Amino acid sequence: MKYNEISHFSHPQHILKFEYTEVPFKCDGCKEVGIGSRYRCSFCDFDLHMHCTVPSLSISHPFYTKCSFQFLSRPPGDTPRYCNACEKDVTGFVYHCKTCGFDLHPCCAKLPMVLDDGEVKLYLYRKVRSPCHRCGRKGRSWSYQSACKKYNLHVACVREMLVENWHELYFGGGKGSRKLQSQIPSLKNTLQTPHKRSKGKVKKCCEMAALALQFIISAVLGDPTALIAGVIGTLMSRA
Ligand SMILES: [Zn+2]
Ligand SMILES: [Zn+2]
Ligand SMILES: [Zn+2]
Ligand SMILES: [Zn+2]
Ligand SMILES: [Zn+2]
């Protein structure tokens, strides 16, 4: 096998090859959307996030210091389960704490505590007391917050946006330019939600944080380093 090829327990019949894509894909491990780095079997259209390709047997998380999360290839039991980070249902690969019953999608478990694009830093919190830019609610799921603490965005809201825009994102490009247009409004709303009392430095910081939305999106999609210029970057410059 070459350095960029692996065999994986979830797809033993073929070798998976490393690939970088700016087109969103569905991960056959965790069943969530991905972008950027992936391992792929092109015969079967089988894709895995990096985090799903090389899971840790067990992990701890700074938000749940008493928990020990075990990697499972499917959620335990018969009842529907939800990710504690993003609130979306868990239907595939999962990190599960047996003691507390907490679940985390592999990509949610590995969300960076700080997203830093050089100019803007966004910090991950388990709960924030300021309203979310998109849904206006406090608390709820994990959030990314700017250093000035004025810009907050739920990980759950980013997931919802991705689900809403999934078809446009997935089938976008090529003849889909019309379809791509249709996702602009929701991103535009997210970016343009006005700040109360936002002036001077705070405002500048928040504007940049809003632009950093694409970093949050790519982190939720499992590859914080992915430059999704082809998909969301273009939309944002047009928005
Ligand atoms: Zn995955
Ligand atoms: Zn295959
Ligand atoms: Zn626990
Ligand atoms: Zn999640
Ligand atoms: Zn929200």
PDB file of C-alpha atoms and ligand atoms in Angstrom:
ATOM      1  CA  MET A   1       0.000   0.000   0.000  1.00  0.00           C
ATOM      2  CA  LYS A   2       1.145   3.518  -0.735  1.00  0.00           C
ATOM      3  CA  TYR A   3       1.512   6.150   1.968  1.00  0.00           C
ATOM      4  CA  ASN A   4      -1.796   7.721   1.017  1.00  0.00           C
ATOM      5  CA  GLU A   5      -3.760   4.463   1.135  1.00  0.00           C
ATOM      6  CA  ILE A   6      -5.255   2.586   4.055  1.00  0.00           C
ATOM      7  CA  SER A   7      -7.499  -0.355   4.717  1.00  0.00           C
ATOM      8  CA  HIS A   8     -10.354   0.331   7.112  1.00  0.00           C
ATOM      9  CA  PHE A   9     -12.524  -1.981   9.223  1.00  0.00           C
ATOM     10  CA  SER A  10     -15.696  -0.290   7.991  1.00  0.00           C
ATOM     11  CA  HIS A  11     -14.877  -1.039   4.336  1.00  0.00           C
ATOM     12  CA  PRO A  12     -12.609  -4.111   4.324  1.00  0.00           C
ATOM     13  CA  GLN A  13     -13.257  -5.054   0.688  1.00  0.00           C
ATOM     14  CA  HIS A  14     -11.291  -2.147  -0.816  1.00  0.00           C
ATOM     15  CA  ILE A  15      -8.388   0.132  -0.066  1.00  0.00           C
ATOM     16  CA  LEU A  16      -9.252   3.747   0.733  1.00  0.00           C
ATOM     17  CA  LYS A  17      -7.268   6.579  -0.790  1.00  0.00           C
ATOM     18  CA  PHE A  18      -6.572   9.988   0.671  1.00  0.00           C
ATOM     19  CA  GLU A  19      -8.114  12.851  -1.220  1.00  0.00           C
ATOM     20  CA  TYR A  20      -8.822  16.532  -0.738  1.00  0.00           C
ATOM     21  CA  THR A  21     -12.158  17.858  -1.887  1.00  0.00           C
ATOM     22  CA  GLU A  22     -13.885  21.205  -1.883  1.00  0.00           C
ATOM     23  CA  VAL A  23     -17.161  19.498  -2.682  1.00  0.00           C
ATOM     24  CA  PRO A  24     -19.067  18.387   0.417  1.00  0.00           C
ATOM     25  CA  PHE A  25     -19.443  14.637   0.869  1.00  0.00           C
ATOM     26  CA  LYS A  26     -21.399  12.396   3.190  1.00  0.00           C
ATOM     27  CA  CYS A  27     -19.195  10.414   5.552  1.00  0.00           C
ATOM     28  CA  ASP A  28     -20.121   6.735   5.571  1.00  0.00           C
ATOM     29  CA  GLY A  29     -18.717   6.395   9.081  1.00  0.00           C
ATOM     30  CA  CYS A  30     -20.579   9.015  11.107  1.00  0.00           C
ATOM     31  CA  LYS A  31     -23.173   9.773   8.361  1.00  0.00           C
ATOM     32  CA  GLU A  32     -22.504  13.503   8.636  1.00  0.00           C
ATOM     33  CA  VAL A  33     -21.393  15.988   5.999  1.00  0.00           C
ATOM     34  CA  GLY A  34     -17.706  16.510   5.389  1.00  0.00           C
ATOM     35  CA  ILE A  35     -15.374  18.683   3.354  1.00  0.00           C
ATOM     36  CA  GLY A  36     -11.630  18.880   2.787  1.00  0.00           C
ATOM     37  CA  SER A  37      -9.566  15.833   3.688  1.00  0.00           C
ATOM     38  CA  ARG A  38     -11.158  12.414   3.308  1.00  0.00           C
ATOM     39  CA  TYR A  39     -10.383   8.770   2.653  1.00  0.00           C
ATOM     40  CA  ARG A  40     -12.350   7.424  -0.266  1.00  0.00           C
ATOM     41  CA  CYS A  41     -13.172   4.282  -2.204  1.00  0.00           C
ATOM     42  CA  SER A  42     -14.148   5.561  -5.613  1.00  0.00           C
ATOM     43  CA  PHE A  43     -15.538   2.168  -6.751  1.00  0.00           C
ATOM     44  CA  CYS A  44     -18.215   2.266  -4.078  1.00  0.00           C
ATOM     45  CA  ASP A  45     -18.518   6.017  -3.491  1.00  0.00           C
ATOM     46  CA  PHE A  46     -17.489   5.350   0.102  1.00  0.00           C
ATOM     47  CA  ASP A  47     -16.084   8.303   2.064  1.00  0.00           C
ATOM     48  CA  LEU A  48     -14.687   8.844   5.533  1.00  0.00           C
ATOM     49  CA  HIS A  49     -13.724  11.983   7.436  1.00  0.00           C
ATOM     50  CA  MET A  50     -10.156  12.006   8.701  1.00  0.00           C
ATOM     51  CA  HIS A  51     -11.549  11.883  12.243  1.00  0.00           C
ATOM     52  CA  CYS A  52     -13.601   8.820  11.312  1.00  0.00           C
ATOM     53  CA  THR A  53     -10.705   7.104   9.546  1.00  0.00           C
ATOM     54  CA  VAL A  54      -8.384   7.204  12.516  1.00  0.00           C
ATOM     55  CA  PRO A  55     -10.594   7.334  15.613  1.00  0.00           C
ATOM     56  CA  SER A  56      -9.099   7.062  19.079  1.00  0.00           C
ATOM     57  CA  LEU A  57     -10.325   4.067  21.090  1.00  0.00           C
ATOM     58  CA  SER A  58     -11.207   6.369  23.937  1.00  0.00           C
ATOM     59  CA  ILE A  59     -10.995  10.104  24.454  1.00  0.00           C
ATOM     60  CA  SER A  60     -11.551  12.636  27.183  1.00  0.00           C
ATOM     61  CA  HIS A  61     -12.971  16.096  26.588  1.00  0.00           C
ATOM     62  CA  PRO A  62     -12.226  19.316  28.488  1.00  0.00           C
ATOM     63  CA  PHE A  63     -15.995  20.057  28.771  1.00  0.00           C
ATOM     64  CA  TYR A  64     -16.750  16.733  30.446  1.00  0.00           C
ATOM     65  CA  THR A  65     -13.804  16.147  32.732  1.00  0.00           C
ATOM     66  CA  LYS A  66     -15.358  13.148  34.491  1.00  0.00           C
ATOM     67  CA  CYS A  67     -16.262  11.365  31.261  1.00  0.00           C
ATOM     68  CA  SER A  68     -14.397   8.774  29.314  1.00  0.00           C
ATOM     69  CA  PHE A  69     -15.741   8.506  25.778  1.00  0.00           C
ATOM     70  CA  GLN A  70     -15.365   5.208  23.925  1.00  0.00           C
ATOM     71  CA  PHE A  71     -15.424   5.001  20.154  1.00  0.00           C
ATOM     72  CA  LEU A  72     -18.333   2.911  18.815  1.00  0.00           C
ATOM     73  CA  SER A  73     -19.082   2.177  15.179  1.00  0.00           C
ATOM     74  CA  ARG A  74     -22.804   2.567  15.850  1.00  0.00           C
ATOM     75  CA  PRO A  75     -24.788   4.233  18.628  1.00  0.00           C
ATOM     76  CA  PRO A  76     -25.604   1.940  21.568  1.00  0.00           C
ATOM     77  CA  GLY A  77     -29.139   0.722  22.294  1.00  0.00           C
ATOM     78  CA  ASP A  78     -32.351   1.173  20.320  1.00  0.00           C
ATOM     79  CA  THR A  79     -33.400   4.669  21.352  1.00  0.00           C
ATOM     80  CA  PRO A  80     -32.528   7.688  19.207  1.00  0.00           C
ATOM     81  CA  ARG A  81     -29.354   9.408  20.394  1.00  0.00           C
ATOM     82  CA  TYR A  82     -28.213  12.988  20.054  1.00  0.00           C
ATOM     83  CA  CYS A  83     -24.843  14.640  19.986  1.00  0.00           C
ATOM     84  CA  ASN A  84     -24.180  16.755  23.073  1.00  0.00           C
ATOM     85  CA  ALA A  85     -22.159  19.218  21.020  1.00  0.00           C
ATOM     86  CA  CYS A  86     -24.441  19.916  18.049  1.00  0.00           C
ATOM     87  CA  GLU A  87     -27.809  18.374  19.075  1.00  0.00           C
ATOM     88  CA  LYS A  88     -28.114  16.489  15.801  1.00  0.00           C
ATOM     89  CA  ASP A  89     -28.967  12.792  15.890  1.00  0.00           C
ATOM     90  CA  VAL A  90     -26.188  10.251  15.994  1.00  0.00           C
ATOM     91  CA  THR A  91     -26.611   7.458  13.465  1.00  0.00           C
ATOM     92  CA  GLY A  92     -23.099   6.177  12.828  1.00  0.00           C
ATOM     93  CA  PHE A  93     -19.657   6.412  14.400  1.00  0.00           C
ATOM     94  CA  VAL A  94     -19.848   7.990  17.838  1.00  0.00           C
ATOM     95  CA  TYR A  95     -17.878   8.676  21.000  1.00  0.00           C
ATOM     96  CA  HIS A  96     -20.040   7.497  23.884  1.00  0.00           C
ATOM     97  CA  CYS A  97     -19.666   7.865  27.661  1.00  0.00           C
ATOM     98  CA  LYS A  98     -21.221   4.798  29.215  1.00  0.00           C
ATOM     99  CA  THR A  99     -21.499   6.354  32.667  1.00  0.00           C
ATOM    100  CA  CYS A 100     -23.384   9.517  31.654  1.00  0.00           C
ATOM    101  CA  GLY A 101     -24.874   8.473  28.339  1.00  0.00           C
ATOM    102  CA  PHE A 102     -23.271  11.430  26.567  1.00  0.00           C
ATOM    103  CA  ASP A 103     -22.616  11.167  22.835  1.00  0.00           C
ATOM    104  CA  LEU A 104     -20.344  13.117  20.522  1.00  0.00           C
ATOM    105  CA  HIS A 105     -19.992  12.880  16.753  1.00  0.00           C
ATOM    106  CA  PRO A 106     -16.330  12.195  15.925  1.00  0.00           C
ATOM    107  CA  CYS A 107     -15.980  15.608  14.264  1.00  0.00           C
ATOM    108  CA  CYS A 108     -17.739  17.350  17.153  1.00  0.00           C
ATOM    109  CA  ALA A 109     -15.492  15.590  19.658  1.00  0.00           C
ATOM    110  CA  LYS A 110     -12.479  16.920  17.778  1.00  0.00           C
ATOM    111  CA  LEU A 111     -13.695  20.504  17.287  1.00  0.00           C
ATOM    112  CA  PRO A 112     -10.738  22.804  18.009  1.00  0.00           C
ATOM    113  CA  MET A 113     -11.009  24.758  21.281  1.00  0.00           C
ATOM    114  CA  VAL A 114      -9.705  27.794  19.407  1.00  0.00           C
ATOM    115  CA  LEU A 115     -10.175  28.668  15.756  1.00  0.00           C
ATOM    116  CA  ASP A 116      -7.526  31.128  14.727  1.00  0.00           C
ATOM    117  CA  ASP A 117      -7.316  32.525  11.222  1.00  0.00           C
ATOM    118  CA  GLY A 118      -4.512  34.916  12.094  1.00  0.00           C
ATOM    119  CA  GLU A 119      -6.748  37.939  12.684  1.00  0.00           C
ATOM    120  CA  VAL A 120      -9.703  36.525  14.529  1.00  0.00           C
ATOM    121  CA  LYS A 121      -9.825  34.036  17.337  1.00  0.00           C
ATOM    122  CA  LEU A 122     -12.992  32.130  18.106  1.00  0.00           C
ATOM    123  CA  TYR A 123     -13.188  30.134  21.310  1.00  0.00           C
ATOM    124  CA  LEU A 124     -15.309  27.055  21.864  1.00  0.00           C
ATOM    125  CA  TYR A 125     -17.567  27.100  24.931  1.00  0.00           C
ATOM    126  CA  ARG A 126     -19.946  24.507  26.315  1.00  0.00           C
ATOM    127  CA  LYS A 127     -22.504  27.229  27.027  1.00  0.00           C
ATOM    128  CA  VAL A 128     -22.444  30.975  26.490  1.00  0.00           C
ATOM    129  CA  ARG A 129     -24.645  33.570  28.137  1.00  0.00           C
ATOM    130  CA  SER A 130     -24.983  35.821  25.088  1.00  0.00           C
ATOM    131  CA  PRO A 131     -27.498  35.168  22.309  1.00  0.00           C
ATOM    132  CA  CYS A 132     -26.486  33.234  19.228  1.00  0.00           C
ATOM    133  CA  HIS A 133     -26.119  35.219  16.036  1.00  0.00           C
ATOM    134  CA  ARG A 134     -28.326  32.905  14.095  1.00  0.00           C
ATOM    135  CA  CYS A 135     -31.104  31.735  16.416  1.00  0.00           C
ATOM    136  CA  GLY A 136     -30.966  34.429  19.107  1.00  0.00           C
ATOM    137  CA  ARG A 137     -31.091  31.861  21.904  1.00  0.00           C
ATOM    138  CA  LYS A 138     -28.709  31.559  24.812  1.00  0.00           C
ATOM    139  CA  GLY A 139     -27.358  28.363  26.300  1.00  0.00           C
ATOM    140  CA  ARG A 140     -28.348  25.407  24.145  1.00  0.00           C
ATOM    141  CA  SER A 141     -25.415  23.626  22.485  1.00  0.00           C
ATOM    142  CA  TRP A 142     -21.717  24.354  22.246  1.00  0.00           C
ATOM    143  CA  SER A 143     -20.843  27.728  20.748  1.00  0.00           C
ATOM    144  CA  TYR A 144     -17.951  29.516  19.184  1.00  0.00           C
ATOM    145  CA  GLN A 145     -17.482  32.981  20.623  1.00  0.00           C
ATOM    146  CA  SER A 146     -15.240  35.820  19.467  1.00  0.00           C
ATOM    147  CA  ALA A 147     -12.650  37.270  21.797  1.00  0.00           C
ATOM    148  CA  CYS A 148     -14.832  40.393  22.287  1.00  0.00           C
ATOM    149  CA  LYS A 149     -17.653  38.031  23.327  1.00  0.00           C
ATOM    150  CA  LYS A 150     -20.167  39.774  21.039  1.00  0.00           C
ATOM    151  CA  TYR A 151     -20.217  37.217  18.299  1.00  0.00           C
ATOM    152  CA  ASN A 152     -21.635  33.809  19.177  1.00  0.00           C
ATOM    153  CA  LEU A 153     -22.656  30.970  16.985  1.00  0.00           C
ATOM    154  CA  HIS A 154     -24.023  27.639  18.127  1.00  0.00           C
ATOM    155  CA  VAL A 155     -22.397  24.555  16.710  1.00  0.00           C
ATOM    156  CA  ALA A 156     -26.007  23.300  16.408  1.00  0.00           C
ATOM    157  CA  CYS A 157     -26.937  26.310  14.270  1.00  0.00           C
ATOM    158  CA  VAL A 158     -24.002  25.708  11.971  1.00  0.00           C
ATOM    159  CA  ARG A 159     -25.168  22.095  11.629  1.00  0.00           C
ATOM    160  CA  GLU A 160     -28.707  23.247  10.843  1.00  0.00           C
ATOM    161  CA  MET A 161     -27.438  25.643   8.203  1.00  0.00           C
ATOM    162  CA  LEU A 162     -25.460  22.849   6.654  1.00  0.00           C
ATOM    163  CA  VAL A 163     -28.443  20.522   6.662  1.00  0.00           C
ATOM    164  CA  GLU A 164     -30.688  23.203   5.153  1.00  0.00           C
ATOM    165  CA  ASN A 165     -28.131  23.969   2.487  1.00  0.00           C
ATOM    166  CA  TRP A 166     -26.991  20.413   2.059  1.00  0.00           C
ATOM    167  CA  HIS A 167     -28.615  19.785  -1.300  1.00  0.00           C
ATOM    168  CA  GLU A 168     -27.456  23.069  -2.741  1.00  0.00           C
ATOM    169  CA  LEU A 169     -23.968  22.501  -1.398  1.00  0.00           C
ATOM    170  CA  TYR A 170     -23.822  18.922  -2.520  1.00  0.00           C
ATOM    171  CA  PHE A 171     -25.291  19.379  -5.960  1.00  0.00           C
ATOM    172  CA  GLY A 172     -23.928  22.885  -6.388  1.00  0.00           C
ATOM    173  CA  GLY A 173     -21.210  23.767  -8.852  1.00  0.00           C
ATOM    174  CA  GLY A 174     -21.448  22.773 -12.495  1.00  0.00           C
ATOM    175  CA  LYS A 175     -24.960  23.478 -13.616  1.00  0.00           C
ATOM    176  CA  GLY A 176     -25.917  24.354 -10.067  1.00  0.00           C
ATOM    177  CA  SER A 177     -25.112  28.041 -10.048  1.00  0.00           C
ATOM    178  CA  ARG A 178     -28.815  28.776  -9.780  1.00  0.00           C
ATOM    179  CA  LYS A 179     -29.060  26.395  -6.877  1.00  0.00           C
ATOM    180  CA  LEU A 180     -26.064  28.008  -5.239  1.00  0.00           C
ATOM    181  CA  GLN A 181     -27.847  31.323  -5.363  1.00  0.00           C
ATOM    182  CA  SER A 182     -30.617  29.899  -3.241  1.00  0.00           C
ATOM    183  CA  GLN A 183     -28.375  29.379  -0.265  1.00  0.00           C
ATOM    184  CA  ILE A 184     -27.117  32.931  -0.210  1.00  0.00           C
ATOM    185  CA  PRO A 185     -30.026  34.327   1.801  1.00  0.00           C
ATOM    186  CA  SER A 186     -29.448  32.149   4.827  1.00  0.00           C
ATOM    187  CA  LEU A 187     -25.745  32.848   4.940  1.00  0.00           C
ATOM    188  CA  LYS A 188     -26.405  36.508   4.315  1.00  0.00           C
ATOM    189  CA  ASN A 189     -28.796  36.629   7.252  1.00  0.00           C
ATOM    190  CA  THR A 190     -26.237  35.010   9.442  1.00  0.00           C
ATOM    191  CA  LEU A 191     -23.586  37.487   8.443  1.00  0.00           C
ATOM    192  CA  GLN A 192     -25.692  40.594   8.563  1.00  0.00           C
ATOM    193  CA  THR A 193     -27.505  40.197  11.845  1.00  0.00           C
ATOM    194  CA  PRO A 194     -26.832  43.617  13.305  1.00  0.00           C
ATOM    195  CA  HIS A 195     -25.054  44.076  16.571  1.00  0.00           C
ATOM    196  CA  LYS A 196     -26.574  46.158  19.284  1.00  0.00           C
ATOM    197  CA  ARG A 197     -24.210  48.826  20.566  1.00  0.00           C
ATOM    198  CA  SER A 198     -21.437  47.563  18.380  1.00  0.00           C
ATOM    199  CA  LYS A 199     -18.966  50.307  17.683  1.00  0.00           C
ATOM    200  CA  GLY A 200     -15.321  50.812  16.974  1.00  0.00           C
ATOM    201  CA  LYS A 201     -13.081  47.940  17.802  1.00  0.00           C
ATOM    202  CA  VAL A 202     -15.889  45.707  18.909  1.00  0.00           C
ATOM    203  CA  LYS A 203     -17.674  46.132  15.608  1.00  0.00           C
ATOM    204  CA  LYS A 204     -14.559  45.445  13.600  1.00  0.00           C
ATOM    205  CA  CYS A 205     -13.873  42.355  15.632  1.00  0.00           C
ATOM    206  CA  CYS A 206     -17.403  41.093  15.089  1.00  0.00           C
ATOM    207  CA  GLU A 207     -17.322  41.734  11.385  1.00  0.00           C
ATOM    208  CA  MET A 208     -14.167  39.704  11.163  1.00  0.00           C
ATOM    209  CA  ALA A 209     -15.693  37.048  13.367  1.00  0.00           C
ATOM    210  CA  ALA A 210     -18.634  36.864  11.009  1.00  0.00           C
ATOM    211  CA  LEU A 211     -16.207  36.319   8.190  1.00  0.00           C
ATOM    212  CA  ALA A 212     -14.629  33.598  10.252  1.00  0.00           C
ATOM    213  CA  LEU A 213     -17.912  31.718   9.914  1.00  0.00           C
ATOM    214  CA  GLN A 214     -16.326  29.718   7.150  1.00  0.00           C
ATOM    215  CA  PHE A 215     -13.717  28.446   9.584  1.00  0.00           C
ATOM    216  CA  ILE A 216     -16.447  27.304  11.948  1.00  0.00           C
ATOM    217  CA  ILE A 217     -18.215  25.598   9.070  1.00  0.00           C
ATOM    218  CA  SER A 218     -15.118  23.770   7.920  1.00  0.00           C
ATOM    219  CA  ALA A 219     -14.370  22.732  11.520  1.00  0.00           C
ATOM    220  CA  VAL A 220     -17.866  21.304  11.919  1.00  0.00           C
ATOM    221  CA  LEU A 221     -17.389  19.546   8.592  1.00  0.00           C
ATOM    222  CA  GLY A 222     -14.381  17.804  10.060  1.00  0.00           C
ATOM    223  CA  ASP A 223     -11.445  19.680   8.581  1.00  0.00           C
ATOM    224  CA  PRO A 224     -10.691  23.076  10.112  1.00  0.00           C
ATOM    225  CA  THR A 225      -7.872  23.581   7.670  1.00  0.00           C
ATOM    226  CA  ALA A 226     -10.094  23.164   4.636  1.00  0.00           C
ATOM    227  CA  LEU A 227     -10.268  26.246   2.516  1.00  0.00           C
ATOM    228  CA  ILE A 228     -13.754  25.959   1.226  1.00  0.00           C
ATOM    229  CA  ALA A 229     -13.360  28.859  -1.112  1.00  0.00           C
ATOM    230  CA  GLY A 230     -15.102  26.954  -3.868  1.00  0.00           C
ATOM    231  CA  VAL A 231     -18.267  26.582  -1.853  1.00  0.00           C
ATOM    232  CA  ILE A 232     -18.770  28.994   0.958  1.00  0.00           C
ATOM    233  CA  GLY A 233     -16.026  31.515   0.344  1.00  0.00           C
ATOM    234  CA  THR A 234     -17.529  32.526  -2.973  1.00  0.00           C
ATOM    235  CA  LEU A 235     -20.967  32.749  -1.477  1.00  0.00           C
ATOM    236  CA  MET A 236     -19.731  34.939   1.297  1.00  0.00           C
ATOM    237  CA  SER A 237     -17.979  37.359  -1.009  1.00  0.00           C
ATOM    238  CA  ARG A 238     -21.181  37.571  -3.026  1.00  0.00           C
ATOM    239  CA  ALA A 239     -23.429  37.786   0.012  1.00  0.00           C
TER     240      ALA A 239
HETATM  241 ZN    ZN B   1     -17.409  10.977   9.710  1.00  0.00          ZN
HETATM  242 ZN    ZN B   2     -15.213  -0.013  -2.087  1.00  0.00          ZN
HETATM  243 ZN    ZN B   3     -19.632  10.748  31.277  1.00  0.00          ZN
HETATM  244 ZN    ZN B   4     -22.314  16.610  16.803  1.00  0.00          ZN
HETATM  245 ZN    ZN B   5     -28.012  29.384  17.606  1.00  0.00          ZN
END
